[in-house]
Short mmCIF file of C-alpha atoms in Angstrom, two decimals:
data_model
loop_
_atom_site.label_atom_id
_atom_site.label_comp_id
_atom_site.label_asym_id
_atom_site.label_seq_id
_atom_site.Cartn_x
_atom_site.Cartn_y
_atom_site.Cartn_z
CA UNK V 1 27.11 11.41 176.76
CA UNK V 2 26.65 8.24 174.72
CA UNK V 3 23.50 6.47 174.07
CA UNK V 4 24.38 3.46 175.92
CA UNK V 5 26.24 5.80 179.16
CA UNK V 6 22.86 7.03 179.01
CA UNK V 7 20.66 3.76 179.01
CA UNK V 8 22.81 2.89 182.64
CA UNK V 9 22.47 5.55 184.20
CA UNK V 10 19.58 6.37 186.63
CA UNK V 11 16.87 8.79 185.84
CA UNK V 12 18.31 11.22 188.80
CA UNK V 13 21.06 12.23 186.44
CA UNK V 14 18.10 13.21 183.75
CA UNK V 15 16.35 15.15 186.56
CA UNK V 16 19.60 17.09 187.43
CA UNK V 17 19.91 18.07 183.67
CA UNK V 18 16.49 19.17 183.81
CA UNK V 19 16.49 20.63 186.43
CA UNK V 20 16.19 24.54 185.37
CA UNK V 21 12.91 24.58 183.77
CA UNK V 22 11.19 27.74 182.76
CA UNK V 23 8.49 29.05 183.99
CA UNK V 24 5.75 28.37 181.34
CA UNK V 25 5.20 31.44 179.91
CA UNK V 26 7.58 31.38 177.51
CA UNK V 27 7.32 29.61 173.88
CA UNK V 28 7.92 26.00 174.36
CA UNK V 29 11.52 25.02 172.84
CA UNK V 30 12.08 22.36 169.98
CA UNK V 31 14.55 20.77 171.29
CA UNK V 32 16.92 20.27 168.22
CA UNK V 33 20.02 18.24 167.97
CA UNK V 34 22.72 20.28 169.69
CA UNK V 35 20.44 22.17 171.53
CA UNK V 36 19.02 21.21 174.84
CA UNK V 37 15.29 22.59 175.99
CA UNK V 38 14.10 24.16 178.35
CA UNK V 39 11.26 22.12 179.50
CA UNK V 40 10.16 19.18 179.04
CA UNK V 41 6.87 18.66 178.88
CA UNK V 42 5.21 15.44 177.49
CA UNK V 43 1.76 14.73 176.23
CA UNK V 44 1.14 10.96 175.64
CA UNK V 45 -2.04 9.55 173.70
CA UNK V 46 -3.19 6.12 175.26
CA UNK V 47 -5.60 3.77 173.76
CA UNK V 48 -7.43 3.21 176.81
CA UNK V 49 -7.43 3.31 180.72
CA UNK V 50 -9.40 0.37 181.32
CA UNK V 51 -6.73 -2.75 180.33
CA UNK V 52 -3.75 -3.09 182.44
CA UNK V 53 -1.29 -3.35 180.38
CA UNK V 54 -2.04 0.13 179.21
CA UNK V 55 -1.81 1.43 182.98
CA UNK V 56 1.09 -0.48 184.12
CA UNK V 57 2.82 1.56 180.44
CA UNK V 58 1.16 5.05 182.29
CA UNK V 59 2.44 4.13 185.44
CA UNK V 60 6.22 3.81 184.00
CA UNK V 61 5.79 6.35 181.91
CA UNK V 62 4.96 8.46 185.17
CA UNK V 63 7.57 7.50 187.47
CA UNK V 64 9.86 8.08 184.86
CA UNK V 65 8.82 11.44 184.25
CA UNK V 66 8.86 12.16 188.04
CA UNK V 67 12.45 11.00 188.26
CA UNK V 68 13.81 12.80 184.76
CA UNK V 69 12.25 16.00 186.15
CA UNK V 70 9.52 15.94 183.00
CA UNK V 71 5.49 17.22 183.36
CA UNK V 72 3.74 13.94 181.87
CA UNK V 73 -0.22 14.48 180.56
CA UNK V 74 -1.94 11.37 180.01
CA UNK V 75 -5.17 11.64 177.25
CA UNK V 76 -7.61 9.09 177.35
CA UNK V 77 -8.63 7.97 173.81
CA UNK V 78 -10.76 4.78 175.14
CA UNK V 79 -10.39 3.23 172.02
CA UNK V 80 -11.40 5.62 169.50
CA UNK V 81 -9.21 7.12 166.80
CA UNK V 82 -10.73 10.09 166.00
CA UNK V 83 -10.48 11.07 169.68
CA UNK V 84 -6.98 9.98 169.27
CA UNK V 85 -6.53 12.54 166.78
CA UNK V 86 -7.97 15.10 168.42
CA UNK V 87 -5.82 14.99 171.92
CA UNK V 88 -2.71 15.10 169.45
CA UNK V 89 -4.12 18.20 168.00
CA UNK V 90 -4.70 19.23 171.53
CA UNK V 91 -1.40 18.97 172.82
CA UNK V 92 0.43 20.48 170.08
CA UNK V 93 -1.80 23.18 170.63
CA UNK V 94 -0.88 23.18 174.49
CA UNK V 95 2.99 23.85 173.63
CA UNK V 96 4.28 20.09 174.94
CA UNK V 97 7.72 19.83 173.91
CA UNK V 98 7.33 15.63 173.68
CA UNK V 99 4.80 13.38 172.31
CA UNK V 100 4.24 9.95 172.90
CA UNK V 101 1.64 8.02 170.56
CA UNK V 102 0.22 4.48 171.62
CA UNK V 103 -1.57 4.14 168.63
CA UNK V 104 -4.56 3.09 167.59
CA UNK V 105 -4.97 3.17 164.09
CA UNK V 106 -0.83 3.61 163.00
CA UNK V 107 -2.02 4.66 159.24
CA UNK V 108 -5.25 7.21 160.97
CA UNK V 109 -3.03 8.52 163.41
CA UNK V 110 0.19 9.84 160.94
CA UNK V 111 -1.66 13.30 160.02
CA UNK V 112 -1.78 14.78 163.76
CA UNK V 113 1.29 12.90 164.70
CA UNK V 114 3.06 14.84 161.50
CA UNK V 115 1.53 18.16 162.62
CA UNK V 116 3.31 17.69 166.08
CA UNK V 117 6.72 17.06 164.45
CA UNK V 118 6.14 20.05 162.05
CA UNK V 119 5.59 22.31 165.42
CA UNK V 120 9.37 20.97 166.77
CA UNK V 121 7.61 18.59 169.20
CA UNK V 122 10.05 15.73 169.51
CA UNK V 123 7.80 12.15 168.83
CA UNK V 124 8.21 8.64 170.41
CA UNK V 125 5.84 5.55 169.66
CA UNK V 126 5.20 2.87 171.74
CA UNK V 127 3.49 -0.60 171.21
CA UNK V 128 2.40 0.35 167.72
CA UNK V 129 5.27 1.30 165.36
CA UNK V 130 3.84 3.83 162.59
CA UNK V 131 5.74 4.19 159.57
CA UNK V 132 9.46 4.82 159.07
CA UNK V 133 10.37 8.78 160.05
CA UNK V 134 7.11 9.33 161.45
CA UNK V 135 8.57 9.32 165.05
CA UNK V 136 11.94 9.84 166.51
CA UNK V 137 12.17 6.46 168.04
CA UNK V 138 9.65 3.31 168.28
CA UNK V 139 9.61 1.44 171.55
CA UNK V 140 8.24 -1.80 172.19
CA UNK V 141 8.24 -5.24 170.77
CA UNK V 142 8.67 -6.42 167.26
CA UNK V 143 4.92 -8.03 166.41
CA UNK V 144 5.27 -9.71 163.87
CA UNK V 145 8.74 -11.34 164.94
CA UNK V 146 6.46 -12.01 168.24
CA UNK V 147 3.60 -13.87 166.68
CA UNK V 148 5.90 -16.20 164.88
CA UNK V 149 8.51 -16.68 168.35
CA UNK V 150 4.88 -17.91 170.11
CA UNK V 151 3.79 -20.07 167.01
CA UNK V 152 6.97 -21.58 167.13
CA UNK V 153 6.59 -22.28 170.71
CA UNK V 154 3.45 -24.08 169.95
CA UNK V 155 5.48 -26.11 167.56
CA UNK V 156 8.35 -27.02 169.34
CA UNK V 157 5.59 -27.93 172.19
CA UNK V 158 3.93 -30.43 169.94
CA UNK V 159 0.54 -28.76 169.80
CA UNK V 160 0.33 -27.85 166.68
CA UNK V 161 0.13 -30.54 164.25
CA UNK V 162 -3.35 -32.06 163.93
CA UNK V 163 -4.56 -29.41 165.88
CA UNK V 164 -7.61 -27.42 165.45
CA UNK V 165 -7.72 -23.85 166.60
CA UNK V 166 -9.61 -20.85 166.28
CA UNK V 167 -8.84 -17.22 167.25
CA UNK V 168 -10.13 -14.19 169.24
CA UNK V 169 -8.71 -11.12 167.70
CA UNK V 170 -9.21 -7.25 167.13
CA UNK V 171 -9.14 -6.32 163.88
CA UNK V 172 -9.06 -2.44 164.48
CA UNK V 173 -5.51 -2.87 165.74
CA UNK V 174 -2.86 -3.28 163.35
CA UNK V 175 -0.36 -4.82 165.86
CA UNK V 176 -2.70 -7.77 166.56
CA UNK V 177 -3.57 -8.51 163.29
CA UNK V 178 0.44 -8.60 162.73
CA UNK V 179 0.65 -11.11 165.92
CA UNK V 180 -2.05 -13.10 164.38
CA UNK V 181 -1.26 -13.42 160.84
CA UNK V 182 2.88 -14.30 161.81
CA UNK V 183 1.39 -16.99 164.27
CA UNK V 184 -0.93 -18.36 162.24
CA UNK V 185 1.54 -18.32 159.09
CA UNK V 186 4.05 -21.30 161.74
CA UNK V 187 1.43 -23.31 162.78
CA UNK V 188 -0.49 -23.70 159.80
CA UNK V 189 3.09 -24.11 158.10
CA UNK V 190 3.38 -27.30 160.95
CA UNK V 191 -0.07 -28.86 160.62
CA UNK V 192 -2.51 -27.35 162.95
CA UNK V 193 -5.89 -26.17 160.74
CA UNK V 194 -7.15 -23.22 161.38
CA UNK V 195 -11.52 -22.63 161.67
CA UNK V 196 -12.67 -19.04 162.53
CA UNK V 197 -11.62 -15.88 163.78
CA UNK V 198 -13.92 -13.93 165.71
CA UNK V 199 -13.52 -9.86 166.21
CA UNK V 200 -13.41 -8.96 170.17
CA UNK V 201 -13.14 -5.32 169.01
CA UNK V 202 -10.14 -5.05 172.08
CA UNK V 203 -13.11 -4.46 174.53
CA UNK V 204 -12.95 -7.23 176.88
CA UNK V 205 -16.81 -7.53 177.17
CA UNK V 206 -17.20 -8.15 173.50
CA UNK V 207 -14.38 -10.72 173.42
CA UNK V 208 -16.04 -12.56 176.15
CA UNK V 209 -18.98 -12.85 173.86
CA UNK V 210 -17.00 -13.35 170.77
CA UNK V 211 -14.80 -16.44 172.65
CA UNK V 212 -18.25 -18.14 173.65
CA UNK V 213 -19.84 -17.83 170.04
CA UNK V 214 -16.41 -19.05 168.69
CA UNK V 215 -16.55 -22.31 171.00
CA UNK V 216 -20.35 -22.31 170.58
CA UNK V 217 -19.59 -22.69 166.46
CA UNK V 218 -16.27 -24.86 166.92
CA UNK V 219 -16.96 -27.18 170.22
CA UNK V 220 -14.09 -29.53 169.40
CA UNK V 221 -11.34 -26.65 169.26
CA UNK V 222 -7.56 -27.54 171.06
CA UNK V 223 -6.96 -24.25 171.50
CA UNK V 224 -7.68 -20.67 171.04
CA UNK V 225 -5.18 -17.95 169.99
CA UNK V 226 -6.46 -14.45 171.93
CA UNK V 227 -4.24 -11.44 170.31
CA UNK V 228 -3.87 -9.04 173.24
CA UNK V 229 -5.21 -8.29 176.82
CA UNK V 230 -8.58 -8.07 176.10
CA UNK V 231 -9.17 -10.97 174.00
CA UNK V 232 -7.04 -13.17 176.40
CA UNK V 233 -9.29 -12.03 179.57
CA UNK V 234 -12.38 -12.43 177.48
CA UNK V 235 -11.50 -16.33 176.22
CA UNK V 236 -10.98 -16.92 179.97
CA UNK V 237 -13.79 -15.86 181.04
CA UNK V 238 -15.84 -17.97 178.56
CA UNK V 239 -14.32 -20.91 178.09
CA UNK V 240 -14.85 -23.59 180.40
CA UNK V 241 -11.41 -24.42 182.76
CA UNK V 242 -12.52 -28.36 182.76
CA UNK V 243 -12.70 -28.38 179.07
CA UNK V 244 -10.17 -29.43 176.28
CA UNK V 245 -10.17 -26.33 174.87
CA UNK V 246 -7.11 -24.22 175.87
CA UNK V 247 -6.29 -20.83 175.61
CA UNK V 248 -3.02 -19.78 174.02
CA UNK V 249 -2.49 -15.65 173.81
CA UNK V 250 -0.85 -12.49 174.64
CA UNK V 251 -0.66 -10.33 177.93
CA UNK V 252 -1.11 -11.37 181.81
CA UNK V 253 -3.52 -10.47 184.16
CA UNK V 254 -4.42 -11.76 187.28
CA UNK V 255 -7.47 -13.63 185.84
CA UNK V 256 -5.12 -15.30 183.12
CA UNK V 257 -2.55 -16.23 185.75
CA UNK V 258 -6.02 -17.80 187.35
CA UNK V 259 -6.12 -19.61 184.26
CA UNK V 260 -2.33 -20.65 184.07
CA UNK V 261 -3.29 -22.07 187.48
CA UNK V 262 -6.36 -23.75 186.53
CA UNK V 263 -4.63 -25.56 183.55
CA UNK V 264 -7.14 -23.61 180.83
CA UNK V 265 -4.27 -21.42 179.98
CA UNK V 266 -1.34 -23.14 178.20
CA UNK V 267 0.90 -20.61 177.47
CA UNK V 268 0.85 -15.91 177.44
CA UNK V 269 3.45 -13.54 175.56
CA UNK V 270 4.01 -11.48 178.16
CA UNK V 271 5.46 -8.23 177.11
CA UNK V 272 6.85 -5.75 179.67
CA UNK V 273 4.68 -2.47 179.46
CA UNK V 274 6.11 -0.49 182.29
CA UNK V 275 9.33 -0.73 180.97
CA UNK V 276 8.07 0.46 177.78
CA UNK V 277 6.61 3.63 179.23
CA UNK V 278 9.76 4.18 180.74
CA UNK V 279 12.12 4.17 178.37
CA UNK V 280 9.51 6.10 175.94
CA UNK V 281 9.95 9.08 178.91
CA UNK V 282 13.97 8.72 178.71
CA UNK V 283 14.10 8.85 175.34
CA UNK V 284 12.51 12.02 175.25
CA UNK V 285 14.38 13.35 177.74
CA UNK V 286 17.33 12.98 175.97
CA UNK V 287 16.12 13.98 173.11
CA UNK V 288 15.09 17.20 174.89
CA UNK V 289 18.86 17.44 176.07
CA UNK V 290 19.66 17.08 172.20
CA UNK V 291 20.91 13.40 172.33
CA UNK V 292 20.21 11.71 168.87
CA UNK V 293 17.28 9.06 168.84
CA UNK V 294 17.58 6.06 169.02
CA UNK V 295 15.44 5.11 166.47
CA UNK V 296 13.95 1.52 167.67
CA UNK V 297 13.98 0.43 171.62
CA UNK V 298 13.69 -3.31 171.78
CA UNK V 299 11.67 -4.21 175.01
CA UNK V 300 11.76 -8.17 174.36
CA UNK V 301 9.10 -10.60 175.66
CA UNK V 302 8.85 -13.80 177.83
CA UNK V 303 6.36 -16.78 176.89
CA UNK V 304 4.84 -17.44 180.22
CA UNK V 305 3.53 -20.71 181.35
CA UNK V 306 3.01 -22.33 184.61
CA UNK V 307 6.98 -23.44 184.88
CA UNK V 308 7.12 -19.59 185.26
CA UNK V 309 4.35 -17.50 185.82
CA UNK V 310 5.21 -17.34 189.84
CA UNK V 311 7.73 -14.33 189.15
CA UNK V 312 4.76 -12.88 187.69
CA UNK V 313 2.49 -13.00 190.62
CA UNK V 314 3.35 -9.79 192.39
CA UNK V 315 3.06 -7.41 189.79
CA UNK V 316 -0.88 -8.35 189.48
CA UNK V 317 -2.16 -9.17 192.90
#
């Protein structure tokens, strides 16, 4: 079958090749090209449980497995890499024939994530891409090209020039310090001037806290750039809807569509995280069945303002 039959067709064709699993008690296979395995049985390592965008990715990820006939085991690293490590370890040590690796840290990670592949364990990263041959196939959206589609955005919406921003990042996450710097990089380039960056750790708490010291220092801000979920939620919930400071960021929720609403929200990359989790689970599937990867699944993104945030509404109420 062809990669792109293979894309089409439904999961329920995945589950049917699946279908004769073993029983457990025998060595897990390797799944090499050529040679189909006997189980599939995935271990994925998630940052955290607590933003949605990382659930809505489980929750694909799960039906997906359900459907391609594949035991999915979720491991909680709630934002700390070591522990990231260590579930790695732990399912390599549990016999999974798939791994897939939200990651963290993408340079902290590469040491458990290259003792999986050395054990035959087939390797799929989503969100984060780690270094070339690391993994089997990357799936999610290109970052940097992101940053720079959204500052051009701002630019072709004339907000950028004369413009004073600031930003609420997380600088323990390599992709959002890729979104940043490619954003920042256009609308510097076009005129806006850029103050202070403050560190919201991707805990939405501590971005709250970091927005309101950031419009505390910079009270005459026109908008502020929030790099992912947590940062986005926390500028929200700090900055003052009646104010002319805007927010400009990545990743819906239903408080940010509050704040489309509300007019405090300009403008959200909106990437699609279930679909990420699901094509991370048929990927390894048919890697499993001893397809070849695919090497890079591009799950583009939509810039979300309040011409369109209504087909939005339904996945977050």
């Amino acid at each position: 079958m062809t990669r792109p039959f293979r894309v089409a067709v439904s999961a329920t064709a995945a589950a049917l090749a699946l279908a004769a699993c073993s029983t457990g008690n025998e060595e897990p296979a390797t799944g090499a090209a050529g040679e189909p395995a006997d189980e599939c049985v995935i271990g994925m390592t998630q940052i955290n449980q607590t933003a949605a965008f990382f659930t809505q990715m489980n929750e694909g990820a799960q039906e997906a497995a359900e459907e391609a006939g594949c035991d999915l085991q979720i491991a909680n690293a709630n934002n700390d890499s070591a522990k990231q490590n260590s579930d790695i370890e732990n399912f390599v040590s549990q016999g999974v024939t798939g791994l897939i690796v939200v990651a963290i840290d993408v340079n902290g990670v590469l040491p458990a994530v290259e003792a999986a592949t050395q054990q035959g364990i087939r390797t799929v990263a989503i969100d984060a891409e780690l270094e070339e041959g690391a993994v089997d196939t990357f799936v999610g959206v290109d970052n940097e090209a992101a940053g720079e589609e959204a500052g051009q955005w701002v630019v072709g919406e004339g907000l950028a020039e004369g413009a004073a921003y600031g930003v609420v990042d997380a600088r323990n996450s390599f992709i959002q310090n890729q979104r940043e710097d490619s954003f920042r990089a256009v609308v510097d380039a076009a005129g806006a001037t850029f103050t202070q960056a403050v560190d919201g750790e991707n805990v939405q708490e501590q971005a709250a806290t970091a927005a309101q010291n950031l419009v505390t220092a910079q009270p005459d801000l026109d908008f502020v750039y929030t790099t992912g979920e947590p940062a986005t939620v926390g500028a929200v919930a700090a900055l003052d809807p009646n104010g002319t400071t805007k927010v400009i960021g990545w990743d819906l929720t239903a408080e940010v569509i509050a704040g489309i609403d509300s007019g405090l929200v300009t403008a959200v990359v909106q990437q699609d995280p279930r679909q990420e989790g699901v094509e991370a689970v048929n990927e390894l599937a048919a890697l499993l069945e001893g397809e070849e990867p695919a090497g890079f699944i591009d799950v583009p993104i939509a810039i979300v303002t309040s011409d369109n945030v209504d087909e939005y509404r339904e996945i977050f109420e």
